[in-house]
CSV table of C-alpha atoms and ligand atoms in Angstrom, one decimal:
chain,number,residue,atom,x,y,z
A,1,MET,CA,6.8,240.4,112.3
A,2,THR,CA,5.2,238.9,109.5
A,3,PRO,CA,1.2,238.9,109.3
A,4,LYS,CA,-0.1,235.3,110.3
A,5,LEU,CA,-2.2,236.0,107.1
A,6,PHE,CA,1.3,235.2,105.1
A,7,ALA,CA,3.2,232.9,107.2
A,8,PRO,CA,3.1,228.9,106.0
A,9,PHE,CA,0.3,226.6,107.2
A,10,ASP,CA,-0.1,223.1,108.1
A,11,LEU,CA,-3.3,221.9,106.4
A,12,ALA,CA,-3.2,218.8,108.2
A,13,GLY,CA,-0.4,217.4,106.2
A,14,THR,CA,-0.7,219.9,103.0
A,15,PRO,CA,2.0,222.7,103.4
A,16,LEU,CA,0.8,226.4,102.7
A,17,ARG,CA,2.9,229.1,101.7
A,18,ASN,CA,0.3,231.1,102.9
A,19,ARG,CA,-3.3,231.8,104.4
A,20,VAL,CA,-4.9,233.1,102.0
A,21,VAL,CA,-7.3,231.0,100.1
A,22,MET,CA,-9.1,231.7,96.3
A,23,ALA,CA,-12.6,230.8,97.2
A,24,PRO,CA,-14.5,228.1,94.4
A,25,MET,CA,-15.9,230.0,91.1
A,26,THR,CA,-17.9,228.9,88.3
A,27,ARG,CA,-16.6,230.1,85.0
A,28,ALA,CA,-18.5,228.7,82.6
A,29,ARG,CA,-15.8,228.6,79.9
A,30,ASN,CA,-15.7,225.2,79.3
A,31,PRO,CA,-17.8,223.8,76.3
A,32,GLY,CA,-17.9,219.8,76.8
A,33,CYS,CA,-17.1,220.2,80.0
A,34,VAL,CA,-13.7,219.7,80.1
A,35,ALA,CA,-11.1,222.1,81.6
A,36,ASN,CA,-8.5,222.8,79.2
A,37,ALA,CA,-5.3,225.0,78.1
A,38,LEU,CA,-7.0,228.6,79.1
A,39,THR,CA,-9.0,227.0,82.9
A,40,ALA,CA,-5.0,225.6,83.3
A,41,GLU,CA,-3.8,229.6,82.7
A,42,TYR,CA,-6.3,231.1,84.7
A,43,TYR,CA,-5.6,228.8,87.8
A,44,ALA,CA,-1.6,229.1,86.9
A,45,GLN,CA,-1.9,232.8,87.2
A,46,ARG,CA,-3.8,233.0,91.0
A,47,SER,CA,-0.9,229.9,92.4
A,48,SER,CA,0.2,232.5,94.8
A,49,ALA,CA,-2.5,231.5,96.8
A,50,GLY,CA,-2.1,229.1,99.7
A,51,LEU,CA,-4.4,227.3,98.6
A,52,ILE,CA,-7.1,227.6,95.2
A,53,ILE,CA,-10.3,225.8,95.5
A,54,SER,CA,-11.7,224.8,92.1
A,55,GLU,CA,-14.9,226.3,90.8
A,56,GLY,CA,-17.8,223.7,91.4
A,57,THR,CA,-17.6,220.6,89.6
A,58,PRO,CA,-20.5,217.9,89.0
A,59,VAL,CA,-19.5,214.9,90.5
A,60,SER,CA,-22.5,213.5,87.5
A,61,PRO,CA,-24.3,214.7,84.5
A,62,GLU,CA,-27.3,215.0,86.9
A,63,GLY,CA,-25.5,216.9,89.7
A,64,GLN,CA,-25.3,219.8,86.8
A,65,GLY,CA,-27.4,222.7,86.6
A,66,TYR,CA,-25.3,225.3,84.9
A,67,ILE,CA,-23.5,224.4,80.9
A,68,ASP,CA,-19.9,225.1,80.0
A,69,VAL,CA,-19.2,223.9,83.4
A,70,PRO,CA,-15.7,221.5,83.9
A,71,GLY,CA,-17.1,218.2,85.0
A,72,MET,CA,-15.5,215.2,87.5
A,73,TRP,CA,-17.5,212.1,86.4
A,74,SER,CA,-15.0,211.0,83.0
A,75,SER,CA,-11.7,209.8,82.3
A,76,GLU,CA,-11.9,212.9,79.3
A,77,GLN,CA,-12.4,215.2,82.4
A,78,VAL,CA,-9.9,214.4,85.1
A,79,ALA,CA,-7.6,214.4,81.7
A,80,GLY,CA,-8.5,218.6,81.6
A,81,TRP,CA,-8.3,218.6,85.4
A,82,LYS,CA,-5.2,216.9,85.3
A,83,ARG,CA,-3.7,220.2,82.9
A,84,VAL,CA,-4.8,222.6,85.3
A,85,THR,CA,-3.3,221.0,89.3
A,86,ASP,CA,0.0,220.4,87.1
A,87,ALA,CA,0.5,224.0,86.3
A,88,VAL,CA,-0.7,225.3,89.6
A,89,HIS,CA,2.0,222.7,91.2
A,90,ALA,CA,4.7,223.9,89.0
A,91,ASP,CA,4.6,227.0,90.8
A,92,ARG,CA,4.1,225.6,94.3
A,93,GLY,CA,0.7,226.2,94.8
A,94,LYS,CA,-1.8,223.9,96.6
A,95,ILE,CA,-5.2,222.8,94.8
A,96,PHE,CA,-8.2,221.5,96.3
A,97,ALA,CA,-11.2,220.3,93.8
A,98,GLN,CA,-15.0,221.8,94.6
A,99,LEU,CA,-17.3,218.3,94.2
A,100,TRP,CA,-20.8,219.6,93.7
A,101,HIS,CA,-24.1,218.7,93.3
A,102,VAL,CA,-27.2,221.0,92.5
A,103,GLY,CA,-30.3,218.7,93.6
A,104,ARG,CA,-33.4,220.7,92.2
A,105,MET,CA,-31.7,223.5,90.8
A,106,SER,CA,-31.5,221.9,87.5
A,107,HIS,CA,-33.7,221.5,84.0
A,108,SER,CA,-34.5,218.9,82.6
A,109,SER,CA,-32.3,219.2,79.2
A,110,LEU,CA,-29.2,219.0,81.5
A,111,GLN,CA,-30.5,216.0,82.9
A,112,PRO,CA,-29.6,212.3,81.6
A,113,GLY,CA,-32.3,211.4,79.8
A,114,GLY,CA,-34.3,214.5,80.0
A,115,ALA,CA,-35.1,213.4,83.6
A,116,ALA,CA,-36.4,215.4,86.2
A,117,PRO,CA,-33.8,216.6,88.1
A,118,VAL,CA,-33.6,215.0,91.7
A,119,SER,CA,-33.4,216.8,95.4
A,120,ALA,CA,-34.8,215.6,98.8
A,121,SER,CA,-38.4,216.6,98.0
A,122,SER,CA,-40.7,218.2,95.1
A,123,ARG,CA,-40.8,221.6,96.9
A,124,PRO,CA,-40.6,223.8,93.8
A,125,VAL,CA,-37.9,226.2,93.5
A,126,ALA,CA,-40.0,229.7,94.0
A,127,SER,CA,-40.1,231.7,90.6
A,128,SER,CA,-37.4,234.3,91.1
A,129,SER,CA,-35.4,236.5,88.5
A,130,LYS,CA,-32.5,234.9,90.2
A,131,SER,CA,-33.2,231.2,90.6
A,132,PHE,CA,-32.2,229.8,88.0
A,133,ALA,CA,-30.7,227.2,85.5
A,134,PHE,CA,-28.4,227.4,82.4
A,135,ILE,CA,-29.0,225.5,79.7
A,136,TYR,CA,-28.6,225.4,75.8
A,137,ARG,CA,-32.0,226.5,74.4
A,138,GLU,CA,-33.8,224.5,71.5
A,139,ASP,CA,-31.7,226.8,68.9
A,140,GLY,CA,-28.4,226.3,70.4
A,141,SER,CA,-28.5,229.6,71.7
A,142,ARG,CA,-27.1,230.1,76.0
A,143,GLY,CA,-29.8,231.5,77.7
A,144,THR,CA,-31.2,231.3,82.0
A,145,ALA,CA,-34.1,228.9,82.5
A,146,GLU,CA,-36.6,228.5,85.3
A,147,PRO,CA,-35.6,225.4,87.3
A,148,SER,CA,-37.7,222.3,86.0
A,149,GLN,CA,-40.1,220.4,88.6
A,150,ALA,CA,-37.4,217.9,90.8
A,151,ARG,CA,-38.2,214.5,92.0
A,152,PRO,CA,-37.6,213.7,95.5
A,153,LEU,CA,-34.2,210.4,95.3
A,154,GLU,CA,-35.9,207.3,96.3
A,155,THR,CA,-34.4,206.3,99.5
A,156,ALA,CA,-32.5,203.4,97.8
A,157,GLU,CA,-30.6,205.8,95.4
A,158,VAL,CA,-29.9,208.3,97.9
A,159,GLN,CA,-26.7,205.7,98.4
A,160,ARG,CA,-25.7,205.7,94.9
A,161,VAL,CA,-25.4,209.9,94.7
A,162,VAL,CA,-23.1,209.3,97.9
A,163,SER,CA,-21.0,207.4,95.4
A,164,ASP,CA,-21.1,209.0,92.8
A,165,PHE,CA,-19.3,211.5,95.3
A,166,VAL,CA,-16.7,209.1,96.2
A,167,GLU,CA,-16.1,208.5,92.4
A,168,ALA,CA,-15.8,211.8,91.8
A,169,ALA,CA,-13.3,212.5,94.8
A,170,GLN,CA,-10.8,210.0,93.7
A,171,ARG,CA,-11.1,211.2,89.8
A,172,ALA,CA,-10.2,214.0,91.7
A,173,ARG,CA,-7.3,212.4,93.0
A,174,GLU,CA,-6.1,210.9,90.1
A,175,ALA,CA,-6.2,214.2,88.7
A,176,GLY,CA,-3.8,215.5,91.0
A,177,PHE,CA,-6.0,217.9,93.1
A,178,ASP,CA,-4.4,217.9,97.1
A,179,GLY,CA,-8.2,217.4,98.3
A,180,VAL,CA,-11.3,217.5,97.3
A,181,GLU,CA,-14.5,220.3,98.9
A,182,ILE,CA,-17.9,218.9,99.4
A,183,HIS,CA,-19.9,222.0,98.0
A,184,ALA,CA,-23.0,221.9,100.8
A,185,ALA,CA,-23.6,225.5,100.7
A,186,ASN,CA,-25.4,228.4,98.9
A,187,GLY,CA,-28.9,226.1,98.2
A,188,TYR,CA,-27.9,222.8,96.4
A,189,LEU,CA,-28.9,219.6,97.2
A,190,PHE,CA,-26.8,219.0,101.0
A,191,GLU,CA,-29.0,222.5,101.6
A,192,GLN,CA,-31.7,220.9,100.1
A,193,PHE,CA,-31.5,218.0,102.6
A,194,LEU,CA,-30.8,219.6,105.9
A,195,ASN,CA,-33.4,222.6,105.7
A,196,PRO,CA,-36.6,221.0,106.7
A,197,VAL,CA,-38.5,223.3,104.3
A,198,THR,CA,-37.3,221.6,101.3
A,199,ASN,CA,-37.1,218.1,102.8
A,200,ASP,CA,-40.7,216.3,103.9
A,201,ARG,CA,-39.3,213.1,104.2
A,202,THR,CA,-39.9,210.7,106.5
A,203,ASP,CA,-37.4,207.9,105.8
A,204,ALA,CA,-33.7,208.1,107.4
A,205,TYR,CA,-32.8,211.4,105.7
A,206,GLY,CA,-35.8,213.3,106.8
A,207,GLY,CA,-37.7,214.6,109.8
A,208,SER,CA,-35.4,215.0,113.1
A,209,LEU,CA,-31.7,217.2,112.5
A,210,GLN,CA,-30.2,214.1,112.3
A,211,ASN,CA,-32.0,212.7,110.1
A,212,ARG,CA,-31.5,215.8,107.8
A,213,ALA,CA,-27.6,216.1,108.3
A,214,ARG,CA,-27.1,212.2,107.6
A,215,LEU,CA,-26.3,213.0,104.1
A,216,ILE,CA,-24.0,215.5,104.3
A,217,LEU,CA,-22.6,213.3,107.0
A,218,ASP,CA,-22.6,209.7,105.1
A,219,THR,CA,-20.9,211.9,102.4
A,220,VAL,CA,-17.9,212.6,104.5
A,221,ASP,CA,-17.9,209.7,106.1
A,222,ALA,CA,-17.9,208.3,102.6
A,223,ILE,CA,-15.0,210.2,100.6
A,224,ALA,CA,-13.1,209.9,103.7
A,225,SER,CA,-12.6,205.9,104.0
A,226,ARG,CA,-12.1,206.4,100.0
A,227,ILE,CA,-9.2,209.2,99.9
A,228,GLY,CA,-8.2,209.8,103.7
A,229,SER,CA,-10.0,212.5,105.9
A,230,SER,CA,-7.1,215.0,105.7
A,231,ARG,CA,-7.5,215.0,102.1
A,232,VAL,CA,-11.5,216.1,102.8
A,233,GLY,CA,-12.7,219.8,103.5
A,234,ILE,CA,-16.4,220.9,103.1
A,235,ARG,CA,-18.6,224.5,102.5
A,236,LEU,CA,-21.0,225.1,104.6
A,237,ALA,CA,-23.6,228.7,104.4
A,238,PRO,CA,-24.7,229.0,107.8
A,239,ASN,CA,-27.5,232.1,106.4
A,240,ASN,CA,-27.8,231.7,103.3
A,241,ARG,CA,-31.4,232.3,101.3
A,242,GLN,CA,-30.4,231.9,98.1
A,243,PHE,CA,-32.4,230.0,95.9
A,244,ASP,CA,-35.7,230.0,97.8
A,245,MET,CA,-34.0,228.5,101.1
A,246,PRO,CA,-36.5,229.2,103.8
A,247,GLU,CA,-35.2,230.2,106.9
A,248,TYR,CA,-36.1,228.1,109.7
A,249,ALA,CA,-36.3,227.8,113.9
A,250,GLU,CA,-33.4,225.0,114.0
A,251,ASN,CA,-30.9,226.7,111.2
A,252,GLU,CA,-28.1,228.0,114.1
A,253,ALA,CA,-28.3,224.5,115.8
A,254,SER,CA,-28.9,222.5,113.0
A,255,TYR,CA,-25.0,224.3,111.7
A,256,LEU,CA,-23.3,223.7,115.5
A,257,TYR,CA,-24.8,219.9,115.3
A,258,LEU,CA,-22.7,219.5,111.9
A,259,ALA,CA,-19.9,221.6,113.5
A,260,ASN,CA,-19.8,218.9,116.6
A,261,GLU,CA,-20.2,216.4,114.1
A,262,LEU,CA,-17.1,217.6,111.4
A,263,GLY,CA,-15.3,218.0,114.1
A,264,THR,CA,-14.6,214.5,115.5
A,265,ARG,CA,-13.8,213.3,112.0
A,266,ASP,CA,-10.6,214.9,111.6
A,267,LEU,CA,-11.2,216.6,108.1
A,268,ALA,CA,-9.0,219.2,106.1
A,269,TYR,CA,-10.8,222.3,107.3
A,270,VAL,CA,-14.8,223.8,107.4
A,271,HIS,CA,-15.3,226.4,105.2
A,272,LEU,CA,-18.2,229.0,105.6
A,273,ASN,CA,-19.2,231.1,103.5
A,274,ASN,CA,-20.7,234.5,104.8
A,275,ASN,CA,-23.5,235.1,101.9
A,276,PHE,CA,-24.9,238.1,103.1
A,277,SER,CA,-21.5,239.7,104.1
A,278,HIS,CA,-22.7,242.9,103.2
A,279,GLY,CA,-26.5,242.9,104.8
A,280,GLU,CA,-27.9,242.7,108.2
A,281,SER,CA,-27.6,239.0,108.6
A,282,ALA,CA,-24.1,238.5,108.0
A,283,LEU,CA,-22.5,235.8,110.4
A,284,ASP,CA,-21.3,237.4,113.0
A,285,GLU,CA,-18.4,237.0,115.0
A,286,ALA,CA,-20.2,235.6,117.7
A,287,PHE,CA,-21.0,232.9,116.3
A,288,LEU,CA,-18.0,232.4,114.4
A,289,ARG,CA,-16.6,232.3,117.8
A,290,THR,CA,-19.1,229.6,118.8
A,291,PHE,CA,-18.4,227.3,115.8
A,292,LYS,CA,-14.9,227.6,115.6
A,293,ARG,CA,-15.1,226.5,119.3
A,294,ALA,CA,-18.1,223.6,118.4
A,295,TYR,CA,-15.4,222.3,115.4
A,296,GLY,CA,-12.2,222.7,116.7
A,297,ASP,CA,-10.3,222.6,114.0
A,298,VAL,CA,-9.1,224.2,111.0
A,299,VAL,CA,-12.4,227.4,109.5
A,300,ILE,CA,-12.0,229.3,106.7
A,301,LEU,CA,-14.0,232.5,105.7
A,302,ALA,CA,-15.2,233.9,102.8
A,303,GLY,CA,-17.4,236.4,101.8
A,304,GLY,CA,-16.7,240.7,101.8
A,305,MET,CA,-13.8,239.5,102.8
A,306,THR,CA,-10.6,242.5,102.8
A,307,ARG,CA,-6.9,242.8,103.7
A,308,GLU,CA,-8.3,244.5,107.0
A,309,SER,CA,-10.6,242.3,108.4
A,310,SER,CA,-8.4,239.0,106.7
A,311,LEU,CA,-5.2,239.6,108.5
A,312,ARG,CA,-7.6,240.8,112.0
A,313,LEU,CA,-9.5,237.8,112.2
A,314,VAL,CA,-6.6,235.3,111.2
A,315,GLU,CA,-4.0,237.2,113.5
A,316,GLU,CA,-6.5,236.5,116.3
A,317,GLY,CA,-7.2,232.9,116.1
A,318,VAL,CA,-11.3,233.7,114.8
A,319,ILE,CA,-10.3,231.5,111.6
A,320,ASP,CA,-7.4,230.0,110.1
A,321,LEU,CA,-7.7,230.9,107.0
A,322,ALA,CA,-9.2,233.6,104.6
A,323,ALA,CA,-11.0,233.2,101.6
A,324,PHE,CA,-11.2,235.9,98.6
A,325,GLY,CA,-13.6,235.3,96.0
A,326,GLN,CA,-14.1,238.2,93.7
A,327,PRO,CA,-10.7,239.9,94.7
A,328,PHE,CA,-9.0,236.8,92.7
A,329,ILE,CA,-10.7,237.3,89.6
A,330,ALA,CA,-9.3,241.0,89.1
A,331,ASN,CA,-6.3,240.6,90.8
A,332,PRO,CA,-4.3,237.2,89.9
A,333,ASP,CA,-1.5,238.4,92.0
A,334,LEU,CA,-4.0,239.1,95.2
A,335,VAL,CA,-1.7,237.7,97.6
A,336,GLU,CA,1.4,239.9,96.8
A,337,ARG,CA,-0.7,242.7,96.5
A,338,LEU,CA,-2.5,242.4,100.0
A,339,GLU,CA,1.5,241.9,101.3
A,340,SER,CA,2.7,245.3,99.7
A,341,ASP,CA,-0.8,246.9,100.9
A,342,LEU,CA,-1.3,248.0,96.6
A,343,PRO,CA,-4.9,248.9,95.3
A,344,LEU,CA,-6.8,246.5,94.0
A,345,ALA,CA,-8.0,246.3,90.6
A,346,LEU,CA,-11.9,245.6,90.4
A,347,PRO,CA,-13.7,242.4,88.7
A,348,ASP,CA,-16.1,243.5,85.7
A,349,ARG,CA,-19.4,241.4,86.7
A,350,ALA,CA,-20.7,240.8,82.4
A,351,THR,CA,-17.4,238.5,82.2
A,352,TYR,CA,-18.2,236.3,85.5
A,353,TYR,CA,-19.4,233.7,83.4
A,354,GLY,CA,-19.0,232.5,79.5
A,355,GLY,CA,-16.9,233.3,76.8
A,356,GLY,CA,-13.1,233.6,76.7
A,357,ALA,CA,-10.1,235.0,78.0
A,358,GLU,CA,-11.5,238.3,78.6
A,359,GLY,CA,-12.2,239.0,81.7
A,360,TYR,CA,-10.6,235.6,82.7
A,361,THR,CA,-7.1,235.5,81.9
A,362,ASP,CA,-6.6,239.0,80.9
A,363,TYR,CA,-6.4,240.9,84.2
A,364,ALA,CA,-2.6,242.2,84.7
A,365,ARG,CA,-0.3,241.6,87.9
A,366,ALA,CA,0.7,244.9,89.7
A,367,THR,CA,3.7,243.0,91.2
B,1,FMN,C1,-18.4,234.2,89.3
B,1,FMN,C2,-18.7,233.5,91.2
B,1,FMN,C3,-18.7,232.5,90.6
B,1,FMN,C4,-19.3,231.4,92.1
B,1,FMN,N1,-19.3,230.3,91.7
B,1,FMN,C5,-18.9,229.7,93.4
B,1,FMN,C6,-18.9,227.7,93.1
B,1,FMN,O1,-18.8,227.6,91.9
B,1,FMN,N2,-19.2,227.4,94.1
B,1,FMN,C7,-19.1,227.9,95.8
B,1,FMN,O2,-19.4,227.2,96.5
B,1,FMN,N3,-19.4,229.4,95.4
B,1,FMN,C8,-19.2,230.1,94.2
B,1,FMN,N4,-19.2,231.8,94.6
B,1,FMN,C9,-19.2,232.6,95.5
B,1,FMN,C10,-17.7,232.5,96.1
B,1,FMN,O3,-17.2,231.6,96.6
B,1,FMN,C11,-17.3,233.7,97.6
B,1,FMN,O4,-17.6,232.7,98.7
B,1,FMN,C12,-18.5,234.6,97.1
B,1,FMN,O5,-18.2,235.1,95.8
B,1,FMN,C13,-18.2,235.4,98.4
B,1,FMN,O6,-16.6,235.8,98.4
B,1,FMN,P1,-16.2,237.1,98.0
B,1,FMN,O7,-17.1,238.3,98.4
B,1,FMN,O8,-14.9,237.3,98.2
B,1,FMN,O9,-16.4,237.3,95.9
B,1,FMN,C14,-19.6,232.7,93.4
B,1,FMN,C15,-19.0,233.6,93.5
B,1,FMN,C16,-18.7,234.0,92.0
B,1,FMN,C17,-18.4,235.8,92.5
């Protein structure tokens, strides 16, 4: 019998040919912030995934933290992305766009008018070699930079950010995406609001857990009412510590609150990113089961997934879909390799970000 992982799946009305998902991965190969022919070729090569989630695509220039990343705020960008979705659909693939706002993980040189990046508060990102924006330097070269001091969004501006997400979701649909994934993981804007250490607000978006989660739920609701809830997914990283996101007492409670709330909204899915998949604070199976029970709908899991773990977790119903990141970089035919139990090629980290075809579209198929 076909293992469940390779069996078709109905994702809230979007038919997937298997339950293997390509996780969102920024590749930063788009000067001008527009997806191009090479981007289309890269995604088309990976279209046997049941579902592709695009690299994070900023909803506005304000939402950018890294140069050369294709965005979703202009008609030129929509036309660029249309090449990608057409190429994926030509091979019967499905693709969601990951909508992104980095919040304080930005640099004033990337911001309109050289302004300060925005966040929930003015708490700076602690200095670390791992917490950087990626910018064009004054001499035109590319490089990392410490994030600039952010300013808290005014209460009245918060709804403007929500609207930026709604407009980007609409554009994503115009560009042919089957749906959108709200990027509420990995230390960016939504986590900066959710985490009480980075959110010291005294308005309706700060203080209680319900208030800190409000931006996430407002955005989900606003996008769902524009493009339909079945076209909306969301990514969360309940154990994220990346980019100076300190631990807090209500961490688990926050995510179970979100699970309950999101579970009433008929979304396409919740996508959990297990950020410490190889470390001691990995999301354990007990948490996954509790989360799934509270949410009650489709759960995708990413982070250190292997053939063995994905087959088992999907078979046992702990999760519904299994997402792979790095394995998809080096194995365009990952699904076929998993199905035939063929060895996987290893990706070259040196070509994860930036550059051209090398390390991007030149990984060979084995099948
Ligand atoms: C090069 C690279 C870029 C990434 N970019 C994103 C991104 O844009 N959005 C996101 O949510 N996660 C991003 N991630 C995280 C992946 O989606 C995934 O969760 C992570 O790599 C763990 O899965 P893996 O062990 O299968 O690689 C990125 C990871 C890598 C390696």
